[in-house]
Amino acid sequence: MVRTTAGRVQGSREGGLSVFRGIPFAQAPYGEHWLAAPVPARPWDGVREATAFGPRPAQVSIAPGVPEWSAAEGLECLTVNVWTPDEGGSGLPVMVWIYGGAYQAGSADMPEYDGSLLAAEGVVVVTFNYRVGLQGFGHVEGAPANRGFLDQVAALRWVQDNIAGFGGDPGRVTVFGESAGAGSVAALMSMPMARGLFGRAIAQSVPGTFFSTAYARKVSRDLLEGRSAHDCSPEELLAAARRFVARSKGVALPFSPVVDGEVLPETPWEAFADGAGSDIELVVGYNRDEFRMFAAMAPPATEHDLAEVLKEFALPDADVVYRTAHPDAGAVELYNVVLSDWLFRMPSALLADAHAGATYAYELTWAPTELGACHALDVPLTFGTVNGALAGWIIRGAPEAEAVSRQFRAAWTRFAKTGDPGWPAYEPVAASTHVFDVEPSDVRDPEAASRALWSKRGFPVIDA
């Protein structure tokens, strides 16, 4: 039993850990709080059972096997979960996970995010829900921008106020996340309102998409077809999002963080270049074959598709650079490399270049299946959930999985404890990078051709 600022909670003992699930850190973002900034949870009397995850935020289903959201699941979705090896107040390092999902899906109750194995390494693990989709990141007139980020800040403030009761040290907080969660980590590092809430960060596959207010307004207007989001129910917003993606033939990115000048003043790359986040120690990296997971769900690319994306990205001499760097690759593989670079690899690499503080870079190259070191492969490796549903698709019982997972868990928890993941710090000139594989290594600039090419373009805000 632990006392929080809102009241006492009762968790459960599981495998030598104390586990608490579904603790509200904010009131349900519906009704009077619809499309508003999060409001602290109401205090409760007595002892609240904290043995079940809170409901998911409203969202579309973007992955096979994930059920459609229904209000019947419950609306009190802004909740945190804690795994701790010692709730007696021993001052352990704290690791706070931010899930991915293209800023339009995701929840902390996914089995892949079970914090047990990480917590067993001597850290307190926290996961939480935040709003996604139009509720979290869509432009709504009269509403604050980036409501999903406001939820994340509220959760981190809850950690500061309460984690000591769970055995954690509020002065040693590491945020870590993957995909949209990594984009969130990068944004939080550059946001003034998040300053002082954490001192270390791990960004796994940072996406490069950040919208201007004008572009976000246009996307939301197109999505809502002239209606006001204030007048829509959650179900109507989700139906509108599904129609929008269908009209775009599945290739739309309807939601991304909005550079609104207030919640998020600049893109992370711009903010880092101005010195933001330099007091935060950072691990940042990517998976070698990021796009292969998405390519597996689409028709094979052609030479025409390759030419179109190179033209769209406006990279000088890109065709020559890519074909020289990958002389044996055909159109399909080159297309995958280019899209891997645009989506995650080069945003992550250039974030390492821009960060002025202590930085450590990595690349995951372990390829257990024909999907290679694809997007999200690092998630089950990070948590050790190598026998779960996601792992069943991208790992498929590969015998080396547990050993590679131990590398991740050891590096991440060591970084949370000491600020050193166990390999040389990153310098932009040498671009020293740790490679996660069956046999790990430290190499110089593993994607040098791509980094040189994209460093000229960067990742400016996407504008109307």
Coordinates of C-alpha atoms in Angstrom, one line a residue:
M1 CA 0.0 0.0 0.0
V2 CA 1.3 3.4 -1.0
R3 CA 0.0 6.9 -0.3
T4 CA -0.2 9.2 -3.3
T5 CA -1.1 12.9 -3.5
A6 CA -4.7 11.8 -4.4
G7 CA -5.1 9.0 -1.9
R8 CA -3.9 5.5 -0.9
V9 CA -3.5 2.7 -3.5
Q10 CA -3.2 -1.0 -3.0
G11 CA -1.2 -3.0 -5.6
S12 CA -0.1 -6.6 -5.7
R13 CA 3.0 -8.7 -5.3
E14 CA 4.2 -10.4 -8.5
G15 CA 7.5 -12.3 -8.7
G16 CA 9.3 -10.3 -6.0
L17 CA 8.0 -7.0 -7.3
S18 CA 5.3 -4.7 -6.1
V19 CA 3.0 -3.8 -9.1
F20 CA 0.4 -1.0 -9.2
R21 CA -1.8 -0.5 -12.2
G22 CA -4.4 2.0 -13.3
I23 CA -3.6 4.9 -10.9
P24 CA -5.3 8.1 -12.2
F25 CA -2.9 11.0 -12.7
A26 CA -5.6 13.2 -14.3
Q27 CA -9.3 13.2 -14.6
A28 CA -11.1 11.6 -17.6
P29 CA -10.6 13.8 -20.7
Y30 CA -14.2 13.7 -21.6
G31 CA -17.3 15.7 -20.7
E32 CA -16.3 19.0 -19.1
H33 CA -12.6 18.2 -19.9
W34 CA -13.2 17.3 -23.6
L35 CA -10.2 18.5 -25.7
A36 CA -8.8 20.5 -22.7
A37 CA -5.5 20.4 -20.9
P38 CA -5.3 17.6 -18.3
V39 CA -6.7 18.3 -14.8
P40 CA -5.2 16.5 -11.8
A41 CA -7.1 13.5 -10.5
R42 CA -9.7 14.0 -7.9
P43 CA -8.7 12.7 -4.4
W44 CA -10.4 9.6 -3.1
D45 CA -11.2 8.3 0.3
G46 CA -10.1 5.0 1.6
V47 CA -7.8 2.7 -0.4
R48 CA -8.1 2.4 -4.2
E49 CA -7.4 -1.0 -5.7
A50 CA -4.6 -0.6 -8.2
T51 CA -4.5 -4.1 -9.7
A52 CA -5.9 -3.6 -13.2
F53 CA -4.8 -1.3 -16.1
G54 CA -6.9 1.7 -16.8
P55 CA -8.9 1.8 -20.1
R56 CA -7.2 2.8 -23.4
P57 CA -7.5 6.3 -24.7
A58 CA -9.9 6.6 -27.7
Q59 CA -8.1 5.4 -30.8
V60 CA -8.4 3.7 -34.2
S61 CA -6.9 0.2 -34.6
I62 CA -3.7 0.4 -36.7
A63 CA -2.4 -3.1 -36.0
P64 CA -3.9 -6.6 -36.8
G65 CA -5.6 -8.1 -33.8
V66 CA -6.0 -4.9 -31.8
P67 CA -9.8 -4.4 -31.2
E68 CA -11.6 -1.2 -32.0
W69 CA -12.0 1.2 -29.1
S70 CA -15.3 1.5 -27.4
A71 CA -16.5 3.9 -24.7
A72 CA -17.7 0.8 -22.9
E73 CA -14.1 0.1 -22.0
G74 CA -14.3 3.1 -19.6
L75 CA -13.3 6.8 -19.9
E76 CA -10.8 7.2 -17.0
C77 CA -7.9 6.6 -19.3
L78 CA -5.2 8.9 -18.0
T79 CA -3.5 6.5 -15.6
V80 CA -0.1 5.3 -14.6
N81 CA 1.4 1.9 -13.8
V82 CA 4.4 1.2 -11.5
W83 CA 6.7 -1.8 -11.1
T84 CA 9.0 -1.5 -8.2
P85 CA 11.5 -3.9 -6.5
D86 CA 11.3 -1.9 -3.3
E87 CA 8.4 0.5 -2.4
G88 CA 10.1 1.2 1.0
G89 CA 11.7 4.4 -0.2
S90 CA 15.2 3.3 -1.2
G91 CA 15.7 6.0 -3.9
L92 CA 16.0 3.8 -7.0
P93 CA 16.5 5.1 -10.5
V94 CA 13.1 5.6 -12.3
M95 CA 12.4 4.7 -16.0
V96 CA 9.3 6.2 -17.5
W97 CA 8.1 4.6 -20.8
I98 CA 6.2 6.5 -23.5
Y99 CA 4.6 4.2 -26.1
G100 CA 4.5 4.6 -29.8
G101 CA 1.7 4.2 -32.3
A102 CA 2.0 7.0 -35.0
Y103 CA 0.5 9.5 -32.6
Q104 CA -2.9 7.9 -33.3
A105 CA -2.9 4.7 -31.3
G106 CA -1.2 2.9 -28.4
S107 CA -1.8 2.2 -24.7
A108 CA 0.3 1.2 -21.7
D109 CA -1.6 -2.1 -21.2
M110 CA 0.0 -3.8 -24.1
P111 CA 1.7 -7.0 -22.9
E112 CA 4.9 -5.9 -24.7
Y113 CA 5.3 -3.1 -22.2
D114 CA 5.4 -5.3 -19.1
G115 CA 8.0 -3.7 -16.8
S116 CA 8.8 -6.7 -14.7
L117 CA 12.2 -7.7 -16.2
L118 CA 13.5 -4.1 -16.3
A119 CA 12.4 -3.5 -12.7
A120 CA 14.1 -6.7 -11.6
E121 CA 17.4 -5.0 -12.6
G122 CA 16.9 -2.6 -9.8
V123 CA 14.9 0.3 -11.2
V124 CA 11.4 1.6 -10.8
V125 CA 9.5 1.3 -14.1
V126 CA 6.5 3.6 -14.9
T127 CA 4.2 3.4 -17.9
F128 CA 1.2 5.6 -18.6
N129 CA -1.5 6.5 -21.1
Y130 CA -1.8 9.7 -23.0
R131 CA -4.3 11.0 -25.6
V132 CA -3.7 10.1 -29.2
G133 CA -5.2 10.9 -32.6
L134 CA -7.2 14.1 -33.0
Q135 CA -7.9 14.2 -29.2
G136 CA -4.2 14.3 -28.5
F137 CA -2.6 16.0 -31.5
G138 CA -5.2 17.3 -33.9
H139 CA -5.6 21.1 -34.3
V140 CA -8.8 22.2 -32.6
E141 CA -9.8 25.9 -32.5
G142 CA -10.1 27.2 -29.0
A143 CA -8.2 24.2 -27.5
P144 CA -4.6 23.9 -26.4
A145 CA -2.2 22.3 -29.0
N146 CA -0.4 19.0 -28.4
R147 CA -2.8 17.8 -25.7
G148 CA -1.0 14.4 -25.8
F149 CA 2.2 16.2 -24.7
L150 CA 0.3 18.0 -22.0
D151 CA -0.8 14.6 -20.7
Q152 CA 2.8 13.4 -20.8
V153 CA 4.0 16.4 -18.8
A154 CA 1.2 15.8 -16.3
A155 CA 2.3 12.1 -15.9
L156 CA 5.9 13.2 -15.3
R157 CA 4.7 15.7 -12.7
W158 CA 2.9 12.9 -11.0
V159 CA 6.1 10.9 -11.0
Q160 CA 7.9 13.9 -9.4
D161 CA 5.2 14.2 -6.7
N162 CA 4.7 10.5 -5.9
I163 CA 7.5 8.2 -7.0
A164 CA 9.4 8.4 -3.8
G165 CA 6.6 6.4 -2.2
F166 CA 7.2 3.6 -4.6
G167 CA 10.9 3.5 -3.9
G168 CA 12.0 5.8 -6.7
D169 CA 14.2 8.9 -6.7
P170 CA 12.5 11.8 -8.4
G171 CA 16.0 13.3 -9.1
R172 CA 17.0 10.3 -11.2
V173 CA 14.2 10.0 -13.9
T174 CA 14.9 8.6 -17.3
V175 CA 12.2 8.9 -20.0
F176 CA 12.4 6.3 -22.8
G177 CA 10.1 5.7 -25.8
E178 CA 9.9 4.2 -29.2
S179 CA 8.6 5.6 -32.5
A180 CA 6.0 8.2 -31.6
G181 CA 7.2 7.7 -28.1
A182 CA 10.7 8.6 -29.2
G183 CA 9.4 11.7 -30.9
S184 CA 7.7 12.5 -27.7
V185 CA 11.0 12.1 -25.8
A186 CA 12.7 14.4 -28.2
A187 CA 9.9 17.0 -27.9
L188 CA 9.8 16.8 -24.1
M189 CA 13.6 17.5 -24.1
S190 CA 12.9 20.7 -26.0
M191 CA 9.8 21.9 -24.2
P192 CA 10.2 24.6 -21.5
M193 CA 7.3 23.2 -19.5
A194 CA 9.0 19.8 -19.2
R195 CA 12.3 21.2 -17.9
G196 CA 13.4 19.6 -14.6
L197 CA 11.0 16.7 -14.9
F198 CA 13.8 14.2 -16.0
G199 CA 17.5 14.2 -16.4
R200 CA 18.1 11.3 -18.9
A201 CA 16.4 10.2 -22.0
I202 CA 16.4 7.2 -24.4
A203 CA 14.9 7.9 -27.9
Q204 CA 14.3 4.7 -30.0
S205 CA 13.6 5.4 -33.7
V206 CA 12.7 9.1 -33.6
P207 CA 10.2 10.1 -36.4
G208 CA 10.9 13.2 -38.4
T209 CA 7.4 14.5 -38.8
F210 CA 6.4 17.8 -37.0
F211 CA 3.5 19.9 -38.3
S212 CA 3.1 23.7 -38.5
T213 CA -0.1 25.1 -37.0
A214 CA -1.3 25.9 -40.5
Y215 CA -0.7 22.4 -41.8
A216 CA -2.3 20.8 -38.7
R217 CA -5.3 23.1 -39.1
K218 CA -5.6 22.0 -42.7
V219 CA -5.4 18.3 -41.9
S220 CA -7.9 18.5 -39.1
R221 CA -10.3 20.6 -41.3
D222 CA -10.1 17.9 -44.1
L223 CA -10.5 15.1 -41.6
L224 CA -13.6 16.7 -39.9
E225 CA -15.1 17.7 -43.2
G226 CA -16.2 21.1 -41.9
R227 CA -17.5 19.9 -38.5
S228 CA -16.3 21.2 -35.1
A229 CA -14.4 18.7 -33.0
H230 CA -16.1 20.2 -29.9
D231 CA -19.4 19.0 -31.3
C232 CA -18.2 15.4 -32.0
S233 CA -18.2 12.4 -29.8
P234 CA -15.0 10.2 -29.5
E235 CA -16.6 7.7 -31.8
E236 CA -17.4 10.3 -34.5
L237 CA -13.8 11.5 -34.4
L238 CA -12.5 8.0 -34.9
A239 CA -14.9 7.4 -37.7
A240 CA -13.7 10.6 -39.4
A241 CA -10.0 9.5 -39.0
R242 CA -10.8 6.2 -40.6
R243 CA -12.5 7.9 -43.5
F244 CA -9.6 10.3 -44.0
V245 CA -7.0 7.5 -44.1
A246 CA -9.2 5.5 -46.5
R247 CA -9.5 8.6 -48.9
S248 CA -5.7 8.9 -48.7
K249 CA -5.3 5.2 -49.6
G250 CA -3.7 4.4 -46.3
V251 CA -0.6 6.6 -46.8
A252 CA -1.7 9.6 -44.8
L253 CA 0.0 10.8 -41.6
P254 CA -3.0 12.6 -40.1
F255 CA -1.4 13.4 -36.7
S256 CA 2.0 14.6 -35.6
P257 CA 3.3 17.1 -32.9
V258 CA 2.4 20.7 -33.8
V259 CA 5.1 23.4 -33.5
D260 CA 2.7 25.9 -32.1
G261 CA 5.2 28.3 -30.5
E262 CA 3.9 27.7 -27.0
V263 CA 3.7 24.1 -25.9
L264 CA 6.3 23.2 -28.5
P265 CA 8.2 26.3 -29.6
E266 CA 10.5 24.6 -32.2
T267 CA 11.2 21.2 -33.7
P268 CA 13.7 19.2 -31.5
W269 CA 16.5 19.6 -34.0
E270 CA 16.1 23.4 -34.0
A271 CA 15.7 23.5 -30.3
F272 CA 18.8 21.4 -29.7
A273 CA 20.8 23.6 -32.1
D274 CA 19.8 26.5 -29.8
G275 CA 21.1 24.6 -26.7
A276 CA 17.8 23.2 -25.4
G277 CA 18.1 19.8 -23.6
S278 CA 21.9 20.1 -23.3
D279 CA 21.6 19.3 -19.5
I280 CA 19.9 16.0 -20.3
E281 CA 22.0 12.9 -21.1
L282 CA 20.7 11.2 -24.2
V283 CA 20.8 7.7 -25.8
V284 CA 19.3 7.8 -29.4
G285 CA 19.3 5.3 -32.2
Y286 CA 17.4 3.4 -34.8
N287 CA 16.9 0.0 -36.4
R288 CA 18.8 -0.7 -39.6
D289 CA 15.8 -1.9 -41.6
E290 CA 13.1 0.3 -40.2
F291 CA 10.7 0.4 -43.2
R292 CA 10.7 -3.4 -43.9
M293 CA 7.9 -3.9 -41.4
F294 CA 5.7 -1.4 -43.4
A295 CA 6.9 -2.8 -46.8
A296 CA 5.7 -6.2 -45.8
M297 CA 2.1 -4.8 -45.7
A298 CA 2.2 -3.2 -49.1
P299 CA 2.9 -4.2 -52.8
P300 CA 6.6 -4.4 -53.7
A301 CA 8.1 -1.0 -54.7
T302 CA 9.2 -0.3 -58.3
E303 CA 11.8 1.9 -59.9
H304 CA 9.1 4.5 -60.4
D305 CA 8.2 4.5 -56.7
L306 CA 11.9 4.9 -55.9
A307 CA 12.2 7.9 -58.3
E308 CA 9.1 9.5 -56.9
V309 CA 10.2 9.4 -53.3
L310 CA 13.7 10.7 -54.2
K311 CA 12.0 13.5 -56.1
E312 CA 9.7 14.3 -53.2
F313 CA 12.5 14.5 -50.6
A314 CA 14.5 16.8 -52.9
L315 CA 17.9 15.4 -51.9
P316 CA 20.7 16.6 -54.3
D317 CA 22.4 13.6 -56.1
A318 CA 20.4 11.2 -53.9
D319 CA 20.1 8.6 -56.7
V320 CA 23.8 8.4 -57.2
V321 CA 24.6 8.5 -53.4
Y322 CA 22.2 5.7 -52.6
R323 CA 23.2 3.4 -55.5
T324 CA 26.9 4.0 -54.7
A325 CA 26.4 3.2 -51.0
H326 CA 24.3 0.1 -51.8
P327 CA 25.7 -1.2 -55.1
D328 CA 24.0 -4.6 -54.9
A329 CA 20.5 -3.3 -54.0
G330 CA 17.6 -3.3 -56.4
A331 CA 14.7 -0.9 -56.5
V332 CA 12.8 -2.6 -53.6
E333 CA 15.7 -2.6 -51.2
L334 CA 16.8 1.0 -52.1
Y335 CA 13.2 2.1 -51.6
N336 CA 13.2 0.5 -48.2
V337 CA 16.5 2.2 -47.3
V338 CA 15.3 5.7 -48.4
L339 CA 12.0 5.3 -46.5
S340 CA 13.9 4.0 -43.4
D341 CA 16.1 7.1 -43.6
W342 CA 13.2 9.5 -43.9
L343 CA 10.9 8.0 -41.3
F344 CA 13.3 7.1 -38.4
R345 CA 17.0 6.6 -39.2
M346 CA 18.1 10.0 -40.2
P347 CA 15.8 11.9 -37.7
S348 CA 17.5 9.9 -35.0
A349 CA 21.0 10.4 -36.4
L350 CA 20.6 14.1 -36.8
L351 CA 19.2 14.4 -33.3
A352 CA 22.4 13.0 -32.0
D353 CA 24.3 15.5 -34.2
A354 CA 22.3 18.4 -32.8
H355 CA 22.3 17.5 -29.1
A356 CA 25.0 19.5 -27.3
G357 CA 25.0 17.4 -24.1
A358 CA 26.2 13.9 -23.4
T359 CA 25.0 11.7 -26.2
Y360 CA 25.2 8.0 -27.0
A361 CA 24.2 6.6 -30.4
Y362 CA 23.2 3.0 -31.4
E363 CA 22.0 1.0 -34.3
L364 CA 20.2 -2.3 -34.1
T365 CA 21.3 -4.7 -36.9
W366 CA 20.2 -8.1 -35.5
A367 CA 17.9 -9.6 -38.2
P368 CA 16.0 -12.6 -36.9
T369 CA 13.6 -12.9 -39.9
E370 CA 13.3 -11.7 -43.5
L371 CA 11.9 -8.5 -42.1
G372 CA 15.5 -7.7 -40.9
A373 CA 16.1 -5.3 -38.1
C374 CA 12.7 -3.7 -38.7
H375 CA 10.7 -1.1 -37.0
A376 CA 9.5 -2.0 -33.4
L377 CA 11.9 -5.0 -33.2
D378 CA 13.6 -3.1 -30.3
V379 CA 10.4 -3.0 -28.2
P380 CA 10.3 -6.7 -27.1
L381 CA 14.1 -6.6 -26.8
T382 CA 13.8 -3.6 -24.5
F383 CA 11.3 -5.2 -22.2
G384 CA 12.3 -8.8 -22.6
T385 CA 8.9 -9.7 -23.9
V386 CA 10.4 -11.8 -26.7
N387 CA 7.6 -14.4 -26.6
G388 CA 4.7 -12.0 -27.0
A389 CA 2.4 -11.3 -30.0
L390 CA 4.6 -8.6 -31.6
A391 CA 7.7 -10.8 -31.2
G392 CA 5.7 -13.7 -32.8
W393 CA 5.6 -11.6 -36.0
I394 CA 9.1 -10.1 -36.1
I395 CA 11.2 -12.5 -34.0
R396 CA 9.4 -15.8 -34.4
G397 CA 11.3 -17.6 -31.7
A398 CA 14.8 -16.9 -32.9
P399 CA 17.1 -18.5 -30.4
E400 CA 19.3 -15.4 -30.0
A401 CA 16.4 -13.2 -28.9
E402 CA 17.0 -13.5 -25.2
A403 CA 20.7 -12.7 -25.5
V404 CA 20.1 -9.6 -27.6
S405 CA 17.3 -8.6 -25.2
R406 CA 19.7 -8.8 -22.3
Q407 CA 22.1 -6.4 -24.1
F408 CA 19.3 -3.8 -24.3
R409 CA 18.1 -4.3 -20.8
A410 CA 21.6 -4.1 -19.3
A411 CA 22.4 -0.9 -21.3
W412 CA 19.2 0.8 -20.6
T413 CA 19.2 0.2 -16.9
R414 CA 22.9 1.0 -16.6
F415 CA 22.2 4.3 -18.3
A416 CA 19.3 5.0 -15.9
K417 CA 21.6 4.3 -13.0
T418 CA 24.8 5.9 -14.1
G419 CA 24.3 8.0 -17.3
D420 CA 26.6 5.6 -19.2
P421 CA 25.1 2.8 -21.3
G422 CA 28.4 1.1 -21.7
W423 CA 29.9 2.4 -24.9
P424 CA 31.8 5.5 -26.1
A425 CA 30.0 8.8 -26.2
Y426 CA 28.9 10.2 -29.6
E427 CA 30.8 12.9 -31.4
P428 CA 29.4 14.2 -34.7
V429 CA 32.7 14.0 -36.5
A430 CA 33.4 10.4 -35.8
A431 CA 29.7 9.4 -35.2
S432 CA 30.8 6.5 -33.0
T433 CA 27.8 4.2 -32.8
H434 CA 27.1 1.1 -30.7
V435 CA 25.7 -1.8 -32.8
F436 CA 23.3 -4.2 -31.1
D437 CA 23.6 -7.7 -32.6
V438 CA 24.4 -11.2 -31.5
E439 CA 28.0 -10.0 -31.3
P440 CA 27.8 -6.3 -30.3
S441 CA 30.4 -3.8 -31.5
D442 CA 31.3 -0.1 -31.6
V443 CA 31.7 1.3 -35.1
R444 CA 32.3 4.6 -36.9
D445 CA 29.3 6.2 -38.7
P446 CA 27.6 3.1 -39.9
E447 CA 25.2 5.0 -42.2
A448 CA 27.7 7.7 -43.3
A449 CA 26.4 8.2 -46.8
S450 CA 22.8 8.7 -45.7
R451 CA 23.8 11.0 -42.8
A452 CA 25.8 13.2 -45.1
L453 CA 23.0 13.4 -47.6
W454 CA 20.2 14.2 -45.1
S455 CA 22.2 16.6 -43.0
K456 CA 21.9 19.1 -45.8
R457 CA 18.1 18.8 -45.9
G458 CA 17.3 18.2 -42.2
F459 CA 13.8 17.8 -40.9
P460 CA 12.1 21.1 -41.1
V461 CA 8.5 21.6 -40.0
I462 CA 5.9 20.3 -42.4
D463 CA 4.0 23.3 -43.6
A464 CA 0.8 24.0 -45.6

